[in-house]
Coordinates of C-alpha atoms and ligand atoms in Angstrom, one line a residue:
Chain A
M264 CA -7.0 -3.4 -59.5
S265 CA -6.5 0.1 -60.3
V266 CA -9.1 2.3 -61.9
G267 CA -7.0 4.4 -63.8
R268 CA -7.0 0.6 -67.0
F269 CA -10.5 1.7 -67.7
V270 CA -9.4 5.7 -68.4
P271 CA -9.1 4.6 -72.2
Y272 CA -12.3 3.4 -72.4
V273 CA -13.9 6.1 -71.0
L274 CA -12.0 9.0 -73.3
K275 CA -13.2 6.6 -76.3
Q276 CA -16.4 6.2 -75.3
V277 CA -16.8 10.3 -75.6
T278 CA -14.5 10.8 -78.6
R279 CA -15.8 7.7 -80.9
H280 CA -19.9 9.3 -80.3
R281 CA -18.2 12.0 -82.0
G282 CA -20.9 14.5 -82.9
R283 CA -22.7 13.2 -79.7
S284 CA -19.9 14.7 -77.8
A285 CA -18.9 17.9 -79.5
L286 CA -22.8 19.1 -79.0
T287 CA -22.0 19.4 -75.8
V288 CA -18.4 19.8 -75.1
A289 CA -19.6 23.3 -77.0
G290 CA -23.0 23.6 -75.0
V291 CA -20.8 23.2 -72.0
A292 CA -17.8 25.5 -72.7
I293 CA -20.6 28.1 -74.3
A294 CA -21.4 28.4 -70.7
M295 CA -18.6 27.6 -68.8
F296 CA -17.4 31.1 -71.0
L297 CA -20.3 33.3 -69.4
F298 CA -20.4 31.9 -66.2
T299 CA -16.6 32.8 -66.0
A300 CA -16.7 35.3 -67.0
V301 CA -19.5 36.3 -64.7
Q302 CA -17.0 35.5 -62.8
A303 CA -14.3 38.2 -63.7
M304 CA -16.5 40.4 -63.0
N305 CA -16.6 39.6 -59.6
R306 CA -13.7 39.2 -59.6
G307 CA -13.2 42.8 -60.3
V308 CA -15.9 43.6 -58.2
T309 CA -13.6 42.3 -55.2
V310 CA -10.2 43.2 -56.1
A311 CA -11.7 47.0 -57.0
T312 CA -13.8 48.1 -53.9
Q313 CA -12.5 45.2 -50.8
E314 CA -10.2 47.0 -48.2
R315 CA -7.0 45.7 -48.1
A316 CA -4.5 45.5 -44.9
G317 CA -2.6 48.0 -44.9
E318 CA -3.6 50.7 -47.8
T319 CA -3.4 54.6 -46.5
T320 CA -5.5 56.4 -49.0
L321 CA -8.1 58.7 -48.5
V322 CA -10.1 59.7 -51.8
V323 CA -11.3 63.5 -51.0
Y324 CA -14.6 64.6 -52.9
R325 CA -16.6 67.0 -53.2
A326 CA -19.7 66.9 -50.6
D327 CA -23.1 65.6 -52.0
R328 CA -21.2 65.3 -55.7
Y329 CA -20.8 61.6 -57.8
C330 CA -19.7 62.7 -60.6
P331 CA -15.6 64.5 -61.5
A332 CA -17.6 66.8 -63.7
T333 CA -19.5 68.5 -61.2
S334 CA -17.2 68.1 -58.0
E335 CA -14.6 70.9 -58.0
L336 CA -12.6 71.4 -55.0
P337 CA -10.1 74.7 -55.2
Q338 CA -6.3 73.3 -55.3
D339 CA -5.5 75.2 -52.2
Y340 CA -7.5 72.6 -50.0
Q341 CA -4.0 71.0 -50.6
S342 CA -2.3 72.8 -47.7
R343 CA -4.1 73.0 -45.7
I344 CA -5.3 69.0 -45.9
E345 CA -1.8 68.4 -45.6
R346 CA -1.4 70.4 -42.2
I347 CA -3.7 67.7 -41.0
E348 CA -1.5 65.6 -37.9
G349 CA -1.4 62.1 -39.7
V350 CA -1.5 63.2 -43.5
V351 CA 1.7 62.6 -45.2
S352 CA 0.4 64.2 -49.1
A353 CA -2.3 65.4 -51.0
I354 CA -2.0 65.0 -54.5
P355 CA -4.5 67.4 -56.3
V356 CA -6.4 65.6 -59.3
K357 CA -8.2 66.7 -62.4
V358 CA -9.8 63.6 -63.5
V359 CA -11.4 64.2 -67.2
V360 CA -13.6 61.5 -68.7
S361 CA -14.0 60.7 -72.5
N362 CA -17.9 59.6 -71.9
C363 CA -20.1 59.8 -68.0
R364 CA -21.6 57.0 -68.7
T365 CA -20.9 53.1 -67.2
S366 CA -19.2 51.6 -70.5
L367 CA -16.3 48.9 -71.6
D368 CA -14.6 51.7 -73.3
V369 CA -14.0 55.5 -70.7
V370 CA -10.8 56.8 -71.1
T371 CA -9.8 58.9 -68.1
F372 CA -7.6 61.9 -67.1
R373 CA -6.2 62.4 -64.4
G374 CA -3.8 65.5 -63.9
V375 CA -1.5 65.2 -60.9
P376 CA 1.4 67.5 -59.8
K377 CA 3.9 64.8 -61.5
E378 CA 6.6 65.7 -59.3
A379 CA 4.5 65.0 -56.2
F380 CA 2.7 62.4 -57.4
L381 CA 6.2 60.6 -58.4
A382 CA 7.5 61.1 -55.4
E383 CA 4.0 59.5 -53.6
R384 CA 3.5 56.7 -55.6
G385 CA 6.1 55.9 -58.1
G386 CA 7.4 53.4 -55.5
A387 CA 3.9 51.8 -56.1
M388 CA 3.8 51.7 -60.0
E389 CA 6.3 49.9 -63.0
L390 CA 6.8 51.5 -65.7
V391 CA 6.5 49.2 -68.8
A392 CA 7.1 50.8 -71.9
G393 CA 8.1 54.8 -71.9
S394 CA 10.6 56.6 -70.6
A395 CA 9.6 58.6 -67.4
E396 CA 11.8 61.6 -69.1
D397 CA 10.2 61.5 -71.5
W398 CA 7.1 62.6 -69.1
K399 CA 8.3 64.7 -67.2
R400 CA 9.7 66.6 -69.9
R401 CA 6.9 67.2 -71.7
T402 CA 3.3 69.4 -71.0
D403 CA 1.6 67.4 -72.7
A404 CA 2.9 63.8 -72.3
A405 CA 0.6 61.0 -70.5
L406 CA 1.7 57.6 -68.5
V407 CA -1.2 55.6 -69.9
G408 CA -1.7 52.3 -67.1
E409 CA -2.3 49.2 -69.3
T410 CA -5.2 48.1 -69.4
L411 CA -6.0 50.8 -71.1
A412 CA -3.3 50.4 -73.5
T413 CA -4.0 47.1 -74.0
R414 CA -7.3 47.9 -74.8
R415 CA -5.9 51.1 -77.7
G416 CA -3.3 50.2 -79.1
L417 CA -1.2 52.7 -77.3
R418 CA 2.4 52.7 -77.2
P419 CA 5.4 55.5 -76.4
G420 CA 5.4 58.1 -79.1
M421 CA 2.0 57.8 -80.3
T422 CA -0.5 60.9 -79.7
F423 CA -4.6 59.9 -78.9
D424 CA -7.6 62.0 -79.0
A425 CA -10.6 61.6 -75.5
A426 CA -12.5 64.2 -74.5
G427 CA -11.1 66.8 -76.1
I428 CA -8.0 66.5 -74.9
T429 CA -4.6 65.0 -77.2
A430 CA -2.1 63.9 -76.1
Y431 CA 1.1 61.7 -75.6
V432 CA 2.2 58.9 -74.5
A433 CA 4.9 58.8 -73.0
G434 CA 5.2 55.7 -71.4
V435 CA 2.9 53.0 -70.1
I436 CA 2.7 51.4 -66.1
R437 CA 1.5 48.6 -64.4
S438 CA 0.4 48.8 -60.5
D439 CA -1.1 46.7 -58.1
N440 CA -4.3 48.9 -58.7
P441 CA -6.5 48.9 -60.8
Q442 CA -7.5 52.2 -60.9
D443 CA -4.2 53.2 -61.8
Q444 CA -4.0 50.5 -64.5
N445 CA -6.8 51.8 -66.4
V446 CA -6.5 55.9 -66.5
A447 CA -4.2 58.4 -68.3
Y448 CA -1.8 60.5 -66.2
T449 CA -1.0 63.2 -67.3
A450 CA 0.3 67.1 -65.8
L451 CA -2.7 68.9 -63.7
E452 CA -2.8 72.3 -65.6
F453 CA -3.2 70.4 -68.6
V454 CA -5.9 68.4 -68.0
Q455 CA -6.6 71.6 -66.2
L456 CA -6.6 74.5 -69.3
A457 CA -8.1 71.2 -71.8
G458 CA -11.6 71.8 -71.2
R459 CA -12.5 75.9 -69.9
D460 CA -10.3 77.7 -68.3
R461 CA -9.7 76.3 -64.5
L462 CA -6.9 76.7 -63.5
G463 CA -7.4 76.9 -59.8
I464 CA -10.2 73.6 -59.8
V465 CA -9.2 69.8 -58.8
T466 CA -11.9 66.8 -59.0
Q467 CA -10.6 65.8 -56.4
F468 CA -7.8 65.1 -53.1
N469 CA -5.6 62.0 -52.7
V470 CA -4.1 61.9 -49.9
T471 CA -1.8 59.5 -48.0
V472 CA -1.8 58.6 -44.5
E473 CA 1.3 57.5 -42.1
D474 CA -0.5 54.4 -40.3
P475 CA -4.1 52.2 -41.3
S476 CA -5.9 53.1 -38.8
M477 CA -5.3 56.6 -38.9
L478 CA -8.4 56.3 -42.1
E479 CA -10.3 57.7 -40.1
S480 CA -9.7 60.0 -37.7
V481 CA -8.1 61.8 -40.7
A482 CA -10.8 61.2 -42.7
A483 CA -13.5 63.4 -40.0
E484 CA -11.3 66.1 -39.6
I485 CA -10.6 66.8 -43.3
D486 CA -14.4 66.5 -43.2
G487 CA -14.3 69.2 -40.7
T488 CA -12.4 71.0 -41.8
F489 CA -14.1 71.9 -44.5
K490 CA -17.7 72.4 -43.0
T491 CA -18.0 75.4 -43.3
A492 CA -16.0 76.5 -46.2
Q493 CA -17.9 77.3 -50.1
E494 CA -17.3 73.7 -50.9
P495 CA -17.9 71.6 -48.5
T496 CA -16.0 68.2 -48.2
A497 CA -16.5 63.9 -48.3
T498 CA -13.6 61.8 -47.5
F499 CA -13.9 57.9 -47.2
T500 CA -11.0 55.6 -48.3
E501 CA -10.2 55.0 -51.7
K502 CA -11.4 51.4 -52.1
S503 CA -15.3 52.9 -50.4
F504 CA -14.7 55.7 -52.6
I505 CA -14.9 53.8 -55.5
G506 CA -18.1 51.4 -53.9
R507 CA -20.0 54.8 -53.7
I508 CA -19.5 55.6 -57.4
A509 CA -19.4 52.7 -59.2
D510 CA -22.1 51.0 -57.4
D511 CA -24.7 51.1 -60.2
I512 CA -21.5 48.7 -62.0
I513 CA -21.2 46.2 -58.9
E514 CA -25.1 46.2 -58.1
L515 CA -25.4 44.5 -61.6
V516 CA -22.4 42.6 -61.5
G517 CA -24.0 41.9 -58.5
F518 CA -27.3 40.3 -60.2
A519 CA -25.4 38.6 -62.7
R520 CA -23.8 36.0 -60.0
W521 CA -27.8 34.5 -60.7
L522 CA -26.9 34.7 -64.5
G523 CA -24.0 32.8 -63.3
I524 CA -25.4 29.9 -61.6
G525 CA -28.1 29.7 -64.4
C526 CA -25.2 29.0 -66.9
L527 CA -24.0 26.1 -64.6
A528 CA -27.9 25.2 -64.0
A529 CA -27.1 24.5 -68.0
V530 CA -24.0 22.7 -67.6
L531 CA -25.4 20.2 -65.2
A532 CA -29.1 19.8 -67.4
L533 CA -26.4 19.8 -70.5
V534 CA -24.3 16.3 -69.0
A535 CA -27.0 15.0 -67.7
N536 CA -29.1 15.4 -70.7
A537 CA -26.2 13.9 -72.5
I538 CA -24.8 10.9 -70.1
V539 CA -29.2 9.9 -70.0
L540 CA -29.4 9.5 -74.2
S541 CA -26.3 7.5 -74.0
V542 CA -27.1 5.4 -71.9
Q543 CA -30.6 4.8 -73.0
S544 CA -28.8 4.0 -75.7
R545 CA -26.3 1.9 -74.3
I546 CA -29.0 -0.3 -71.5
G547 CA -27.4 -3.2 -74.0
E548 CA -23.3 -2.3 -74.3
H549 CA -23.5 -2.2 -70.0
A550 CA -25.1 -5.6 -70.0
V551 CA -21.8 -7.1 -71.4
L552 CA -19.7 -5.0 -70.0
Q553 CA -21.3 -6.9 -65.9
T554 CA -21.8 -9.8 -68.3
L555 CA -18.0 -9.4 -68.6
G556 CA -18.1 -9.0 -65.4
Y557 CA -18.1 -5.7 -65.0
S558 CA -19.6 -4.7 -61.4
S559 CA -22.8 -3.0 -61.4
R560 CA -19.7 -0.4 -58.7
L561 CA -17.6 0.3 -62.3
V562 CA -20.4 -0.2 -65.5
A563 CA -21.1 3.9 -62.8
L564 CA -18.2 5.0 -62.2
L565 CA -17.3 4.1 -66.1
I566 CA -20.7 6.7 -66.6
V567 CA -19.7 9.0 -64.1
G568 CA -16.0 9.2 -65.7
E569 CA -17.9 9.5 -69.0
G570 CA -20.1 13.0 -67.6
L571 CA -17.1 14.2 -66.0
V572 CA -14.6 13.8 -69.1
L573 CA -18.1 16.3 -70.7
S574 CA -17.5 18.6 -69.2
L575 CA -14.2 19.7 -67.9
A576 CA -13.9 19.1 -71.6
G577 CA -16.0 21.8 -72.0
G578 CA -15.2 23.6 -69.1
V579 CA -11.1 24.0 -69.8
L580 CA -12.5 25.5 -73.2
G581 CA -15.1 27.6 -72.0
A582 CA -12.5 29.6 -69.1
L583 CA -9.8 29.3 -71.5
A584 CA -11.2 31.4 -74.1
A585 CA -13.1 33.7 -71.6
Y586 CA -10.0 33.9 -69.9
V587 CA -8.1 35.2 -73.7
V588 CA -10.8 37.3 -75.0
A589 CA -10.7 38.9 -71.4
R590 CA -7.0 38.5 -71.5
L591 CA -7.3 40.2 -75.0
G592 CA -10.1 42.5 -75.0
S593 CA -8.4 44.0 -71.3
F594 CA -12.1 45.2 -70.5
A595 CA -12.3 46.6 -67.5
L596 CA -16.1 48.8 -66.3
A597 CA -15.4 52.4 -66.4
V598 CA -17.6 55.5 -64.6
E599 CA -17.1 58.7 -63.6
G600 CA -13.5 57.9 -63.5
V601 CA -13.5 54.4 -61.7
S602 CA -12.9 51.9 -62.8
I603 CA -14.5 48.1 -62.6
P604 CA -11.6 45.6 -64.0
I605 CA -12.5 42.7 -65.5
E606 CA -10.4 39.8 -64.4
A607 CA -9.9 36.2 -65.7
S608 CA -6.8 35.7 -63.4
L609 CA -5.8 31.6 -63.3
G610 CA -7.7 31.6 -59.5
V611 CA -11.1 32.2 -60.9
I612 CA -10.5 29.9 -64.2
A613 CA -8.7 27.2 -61.7
T614 CA -12.4 27.6 -59.5
G615 CA -15.0 27.5 -62.8
L616 CA -13.3 24.2 -63.7
V617 CA -13.5 22.5 -60.1
V618 CA -18.0 23.5 -60.4
C619 CA -17.5 21.9 -63.7
G620 CA -16.3 19.4 -63.2
T621 CA -18.6 18.3 -60.2
I622 CA -21.4 19.0 -61.8
G623 CA -20.4 16.4 -64.5
V624 CA -20.0 13.7 -62.0
L625 CA -22.8 15.5 -59.8
G626 CA -24.8 15.0 -64.1
G627 CA -23.7 11.0 -64.4
L628 CA -24.4 10.4 -60.5
V629 CA -28.0 9.8 -61.2
P630 CA -28.0 7.6 -65.1
A631 CA -25.3 5.8 -64.1
W632 CA -27.3 4.6 -60.4
Q633 CA -29.7 3.7 -62.6
A634 CA -28.2 2.1 -65.1
S635 CA -26.4 0.1 -62.7
R636 CA -28.7 -1.7 -60.6
R637 CA -31.2 -2.3 -64.3
E638 CA -31.0 -6.6 -64.0
I639 CA -28.9 -7.5 -66.7
A640 CA -31.1 -10.7 -68.1
A641 CA -33.9 -7.9 -68.7
C642 CA -31.5 -5.3 -70.4
F643 CA -31.0 -8.6 -73.6
R644 CA -34.3 -8.9 -74.0
A645 CA -35.1 -4.8 -73.4
A646 CA -32.2 -4.7 -76.6
Chain B
M1438 CA -19.5 -34.2 -58.5
A1439 CA -20.9 -32.3 -61.6
L1440 CA -19.0 -29.6 -63.2
I1441 CA -23.1 -27.9 -63.5
E1442 CA -25.2 -28.8 -60.5
C1443 CA -28.8 -27.8 -61.2
R1444 CA -31.6 -28.8 -58.3
G1445 CA -35.6 -28.3 -58.8
L1446 CA -33.6 -24.6 -60.4
T1447 CA -37.0 -22.5 -60.4
R1448 CA -37.2 -19.4 -62.2
E1449 CA -40.6 -17.0 -61.6
Y1450 CA -42.0 -13.6 -63.3
K1451 CA -44.6 -11.9 -61.2
K1452 CA -46.6 -9.9 -64.2
G1453 CA -49.9 -8.3 -62.5
D1454 CA -51.8 -11.5 -60.8
N1455 CA -50.4 -14.0 -62.9
I1456 CA -47.0 -16.2 -62.6
I1457 CA -44.8 -16.4 -65.0
R1458 CA -43.2 -19.5 -64.8
P1459 CA -40.0 -20.1 -67.7
L1460 CA -38.1 -22.9 -65.3
D1461 CA -39.8 -25.3 -63.8
G1462 CA -38.4 -27.3 -61.2
L1463 CA -35.5 -28.1 -63.5
D1464 CA -32.4 -31.3 -62.4
L1465 CA -29.6 -31.5 -64.7
D1466 CA -26.2 -32.2 -64.2
V1467 CA -23.4 -31.5 -67.1
E1468 CA -20.0 -32.7 -66.4
R1469 CA -16.1 -30.6 -66.7
G1470 CA -15.2 -30.6 -70.7
E1471 CA -18.9 -31.8 -71.7
F1472 CA -20.4 -30.3 -74.8
V1473 CA -24.3 -30.0 -74.8
A1474 CA -26.2 -28.7 -76.6
L1475 CA -30.0 -27.0 -76.1
M1476 CA -33.1 -27.6 -77.5
G1477 CA -36.7 -26.4 -77.6
P1478 CA -40.1 -24.1 -78.3
S1479 CA -39.7 -20.4 -78.5
G1480 CA -40.6 -19.1 -74.7
S1481 CA -39.3 -22.9 -73.9
G1482 CA -36.9 -22.0 -70.7
K1483 CA -33.7 -22.1 -72.9
T1484 CA -32.5 -18.5 -72.5
T1485 CA -33.1 -18.0 -69.0
L1486 CA -31.9 -21.1 -68.0
L1487 CA -28.8 -20.5 -69.8
N1488 CA -28.7 -17.2 -67.8
L1489 CA -29.1 -18.7 -64.7
V1490 CA -26.1 -21.1 -65.0
A1491 CA -23.8 -17.4 -66.4
G1492 CA -24.8 -15.8 -63.1
I1493 CA -27.0 -12.8 -64.4
D1494 CA -29.7 -13.6 -63.4
S1495 CA -30.7 -15.5 -60.2
P1496 CA -33.3 -18.3 -59.7
T1497 CA -36.0 -18.0 -57.4
R1498 CA -36.0 -21.6 -56.2
G1499 CA -33.5 -24.5 -56.0
E1500 CA -30.2 -25.0 -56.5
L1501 CA -27.8 -24.1 -58.2
T1502 CA -23.5 -24.3 -58.9
V1503 CA -21.3 -24.2 -61.2
D1504 CA -17.9 -25.8 -59.8
G1505 CA -18.6 -26.4 -56.3
V1506 CA -19.8 -22.8 -55.9
A1507 CA -23.4 -21.6 -55.1
L1508 CA -24.6 -19.1 -57.2
G1509 CA -27.3 -18.3 -55.4
S1510 CA -25.8 -17.3 -52.4
L1511 CA -23.5 -15.3 -54.1
S1512 CA -24.4 -10.9 -53.7
R1513 CA -24.3 -9.3 -57.3
N1514 CA -21.2 -7.4 -56.8
K1515 CA -19.4 -11.1 -55.9
L1516 CA -21.7 -12.4 -58.9
A1517 CA -20.2 -9.9 -61.2
A1518 CA -16.1 -11.3 -59.8
W1519 CA -17.5 -15.1 -60.8
R1520 CA -17.8 -14.7 -64.0
A1521 CA -14.5 -13.1 -64.9
Q1522 CA -13.4 -16.1 -63.7
H1523 CA -15.5 -18.8 -65.1
V1524 CA -18.5 -17.2 -68.0
G1525 CA -18.0 -16.8 -71.2
Y1526 CA -20.6 -15.6 -72.9
V1527 CA -21.8 -16.1 -76.6
F1528 CA -24.7 -13.8 -77.4
Q1529 CA -27.0 -14.6 -80.5
L1530 CA -26.2 -10.9 -82.2
Y1531 CA -22.5 -10.7 -80.8
N1532 CA -22.5 -7.7 -78.2
L1533 CA -19.3 -6.3 -79.1
V1534 CA -19.3 -2.6 -77.9
P1535 CA -19.2 -0.7 -81.6
V1536 CA -16.9 2.1 -80.7
L1537 CA -14.3 0.0 -79.4
T1538 CA -12.0 -2.4 -82.9
A1539 CA -11.8 -6.3 -82.2
Y1540 CA -8.8 -5.9 -80.0
E1541 CA -10.3 -3.3 -77.7
N1542 CA -13.6 -5.9 -77.7
V1543 CA -10.8 -8.6 -77.0
E1544 CA -9.0 -7.2 -74.0
L1545 CA -12.5 -5.6 -72.4
P1546 CA -12.6 -8.3 -70.0
L1547 CA -9.2 -8.8 -69.8
L1548 CA -9.4 -5.6 -68.3
L1549 CA -9.9 -6.7 -64.8
H1550 CA -7.7 -9.3 -64.7
A1551 CA -4.4 -8.1 -62.9
L1552 CA -2.7 -8.4 -66.4
S1553 CA 0.0 -5.5 -67.3
R1554 CA -0.9 -5.0 -70.5
R1555 CA 1.7 -6.5 -72.6
E1556 CA 0.2 -9.4 -70.5
R1557 CA -3.3 -8.5 -71.5
H1558 CA -2.2 -8.3 -75.8
G1559 CA -0.1 -11.5 -75.7
R1560 CA -3.7 -12.8 -74.6
V1561 CA -5.7 -11.2 -77.2
M1562 CA -4.6 -12.0 -79.9
T1563 CA -3.9 -15.8 -79.6
A1564 CA -7.7 -15.6 -78.8
L1565 CA -8.4 -13.3 -82.0
Q1566 CA -5.2 -15.5 -83.4
R1567 CA -7.5 -18.6 -82.3
V1568 CA -10.7 -17.5 -83.9
G1569 CA -8.5 -16.3 -87.1
I1570 CA -9.4 -13.1 -87.0
A1571 CA -5.9 -11.7 -86.3
D1572 CA -5.1 -10.1 -89.5
R1573 CA -8.5 -7.7 -88.8
H1574 CA -7.3 -6.2 -84.6
D1575 CA -8.1 -2.7 -85.8
H1576 CA -11.7 -3.2 -87.0
Y1577 CA -14.3 -2.2 -86.2
P1578 CA -17.4 -4.3 -85.2
R1579 CA -19.1 -2.2 -88.1
Q1580 CA -16.5 -2.8 -91.1
L1581 CA -16.8 -6.8 -90.8
S1582 CA -19.6 -9.4 -91.3
G1583 CA -21.8 -11.4 -89.3
G1584 CA -19.6 -13.9 -89.1
Q1585 CA -16.0 -12.5 -87.7
E1586 CA -18.3 -10.2 -85.7
Q1587 CA -18.9 -13.5 -83.7
R1588 CA -16.0 -14.9 -84.1
V1589 CA -14.7 -12.1 -82.4
A1590 CA -17.7 -12.6 -80.0
I1591 CA -15.9 -15.9 -79.3
A1592 CA -12.2 -14.6 -78.8
R1593 CA -13.9 -11.9 -76.1
A1594 CA -15.3 -14.6 -74.4
V1595 CA -12.6 -16.9 -74.4
V1596 CA -9.8 -14.9 -73.8
T1597 CA -9.8 -15.4 -69.9
D1598 CA -9.5 -19.1 -70.5
P1599 CA -13.2 -19.6 -68.4
T1600 CA -14.3 -22.6 -67.3
I1601 CA -17.2 -22.4 -68.5
L1602 CA -18.9 -20.6 -72.5
V1603 CA -21.7 -20.4 -72.9
G1604 CA -23.6 -19.6 -76.6
D1605 CA -27.3 -18.4 -77.4
E1606 CA -28.5 -19.4 -80.6
P1607 CA -24.6 -18.5 -81.6
T1608 CA -25.2 -19.4 -85.0
G1609 CA -29.2 -17.9 -85.4
D1610 CA -28.5 -15.0 -87.7
L1611 CA -25.1 -16.8 -88.9
D1612 CA -26.0 -17.5 -92.5
A1613 CA -24.8 -21.3 -93.7
S1614 CA -21.4 -20.8 -94.4
A1615 CA -20.9 -18.7 -91.6
A1616 CA -22.7 -20.6 -88.6
E1617 CA -20.5 -24.0 -90.2
A1618 CA -17.4 -22.3 -89.8
V1619 CA -19.0 -20.8 -86.0
M1620 CA -19.7 -24.7 -85.3
A1621 CA -16.6 -25.7 -86.2
L1622 CA -14.2 -23.4 -84.2
L1623 CA -16.4 -24.6 -81.4
G1624 CA -16.0 -27.6 -81.5
E1625 CA -12.3 -26.9 -81.4
L1626 CA -12.5 -25.7 -78.6
H1627 CA -14.5 -28.2 -77.2
D1628 CA -12.2 -30.9 -78.3
D1629 CA -8.3 -28.6 -78.0
L1630 CA -8.5 -26.9 -75.2
G1631 CA -11.2 -29.1 -73.3
K1632 CA -13.3 -26.5 -72.5
T1633 CA -17.7 -26.8 -71.0
I1634 CA -20.0 -25.5 -73.6
I1635 CA -23.6 -25.1 -73.1
M1636 CA -25.8 -24.2 -76.4
V1637 CA -28.9 -23.1 -77.5
T1638 CA -29.5 -23.6 -81.0
H1639 CA -32.3 -24.5 -83.2
D1640 CA -30.9 -25.6 -85.8
P1641 CA -30.5 -29.7 -85.2
K1642 CA -28.1 -30.2 -87.9
T1643 CA -26.0 -27.5 -85.3
A1644 CA -27.7 -29.1 -82.2
A1645 CA -24.9 -32.4 -83.3
C1646 CA -21.8 -30.6 -82.7
A1647 CA -22.9 -31.5 -79.6
E1648 CA -22.0 -34.6 -78.0
R1649 CA -25.7 -34.1 -75.5
T1650 CA -29.0 -32.8 -76.8
L1651 CA -31.4 -31.9 -73.8
H1652 CA -34.8 -31.1 -74.8
L1653 CA -36.9 -28.0 -72.5
E1654 CA -40.1 -27.7 -73.4
K1655 CA -42.2 -25.6 -70.6
G1656 CA -38.8 -24.6 -68.1
R1657 CA -38.9 -28.6 -68.0
L1658 CA -36.7 -30.9 -69.5
V1659 CA -38.2 -33.7 -71.1
R1660 CA -36.2 -36.1 -72.7
E1661 CA -32.8 -36.2 -72.9
A1662 CA -30.0 -37.6 -75.7
G1663 CA -26.9 -38.9 -77.4
A1664 CA -25.8 -36.5 -80.4
M1665 CA -26.6 -39.8 -83.1
E1666 CA -30.1 -39.6 -81.4
G1667 CA -31.0 -35.9 -81.2
A1668 CA -30.1 -35.3 -85.4
A1669 CA -32.0 -39.7 -86.4
V1670 CA -35.3 -37.5 -84.7
Ligands
ADP604 N1 -38.4 -10.5 -67.3 C1 -39.1 -11.0 -67.7 N2 -40.2 -11.3 -67.7 C2 -41.3 -11.7 -67.5 N3 -41.6 -13.3 -69.0 C3 -39.7 -13.8 -68.7 C4 -39.1 -12.4 -68.2 N4 -38.2 -13.3 -68.8 C5 -38.6 -14.1 -69.3 N5 -39.8 -14.4 -69.1 C6 -40.8 -15.1 -69.9 O1 -39.8 -16.5 -69.7 C7 -40.0 -17.7 -71.1 C8 -39.0 -18.3 -70.6 O2 -38.6 -17.8 -71.6 P1 -37.0 -17.6 -72.6 O3 -35.7 -18.3 -71.5 O4 -36.5 -16.0 -73.4 O5 -37.2 -18.4 -74.3 P2 -36.7 -19.2 -74.8 O6 -35.2 -18.6 -75.0 O7 -36.4 -20.7 -74.7 O8 -37.5 -18.5 -76.7 C9 -41.5 -17.3 -71.7 O9 -42.0 -17.1 -71.7 C10 -40.7 -15.6 -71.5 O10 -41.4 -14.3 -71.7
MG605 MG1 -34.2 -17.4 -75.6

């Protein structure tokens, strides 16, 4: 006999004790919303900072500096870097941020030499709106990352102000690199001139090397080259550069993991509490089921099933809400010109639901076991 | 061989140092198709006996066989499966599941049987019709009167066509006319379907519907009488 035919019974028990179930589901949903949000942040840290095989990008920064406002390198380092063995290209980048502190809504401008940038990085990006020609033609044009565009409601043809710069949106780009997703690429001179008159000064160089195995040696060679120069350099792989700049955020997100675990504990307590109360108020009912011939194991299974349904219902609601909010809000934690995206991926949601379902079962297990152990006749006397 | 055979049937409870013995070495035979009423003062062991016969409690000592099966030797799970096949239990307070409709309540025991949805539907409707409440099949217990609830409970008890039907004061909570209707219904089940029925009652008039009345006192049978004699006392 399949247990499937008892599913309607379990669902009726949940849906027809409406008030009680709604409160439990709401509680689970809130906890799962928070849990999913924390997971999405953790996922974002992983995506932004974990090295992937095949990556070939180095970031050359001013040694001992941690902020784009203070990292100043002569633009003419470019030719010296490009002469180093194994370097494919070095793109000078001037970074200007609207807010130097950690924030969910930082606008980051990256001034780049347009032709070189398109030649080197164009292939890794997809233009989802607007035109690249427009970007090349206009001096104040920006290619805006999708996350930033969604968050600020930017569409091609609009202009926007941030960090004292007024830029024209020529196009919206999509990229696998979370950094691209949250910046506005403009002409190098445009950004250099926008603030103070600092032509010839850039924040960093983004260097592409021939082969991932050369990252370390090339980085060492670059730093060696400028060791005694007026502006010495510190060179990192792109991901470890982000890890270094955003270490505060990463630490906070790491701590938030504990909040996530707290959310799970809350779900467990909620579901267990709901099931304990529901089982206690239905001792007689479960004794009736057993009198009808339901085995104690089946009764336990039905009780566990109720916990599972409650927690899954709450889990789906909470995770979906988190997903929708993260998607619509297009949040990214940004600091000093680097971004940690909040990645509410379907994988994060699926993990959340599996965890939630498991906790639902755990929450029902003890009360189910207790209920199935009771002596039937004694239950009727108590009721 | 009688359908139900009790030999030296004893049920004891330990309360601290005291031993409570609601059933004390009871001997009893009930034949297939009999309708037996069980009377006796409160606390005399009527419910205890009924629960043992229905397989929801186990004897401390003595033998109890129903239809050749020694209930004391069955495991907890086997006993549950045995109940599903052989027992219909009607309670004083109906004990319907409040969040299920009349139909769904009657369907509950059938879920344990290898029947299709259609077959279940047929059986549930037949049972509801037999107890005269088919038109209220989609009503919840709170929407029914006590008498109607008890009829649904009887439908639930007989829908699996059990070997024995037991009732613990099934009319105890009903007004006179509802009680009469329920007794008439049990009488029909006995007369038309040949059901073996054991029913606890406090009311001699109700007991008079049975063929035989047993009197329990302090866990022992004190006197056995035919229905006519019982009513005459
Ligand atoms: N689980 C139990 N623990 C202790 N005493 C019990 C238990 N069940 C029944 N009894 C006692 O057994 C006696 C008989 O009970 P019962 O069979 O319910 O009587 P009746 O149904 O005739 O009123 C009562 O004194 C009752 O208190
Ligand atoms: Mg009793």
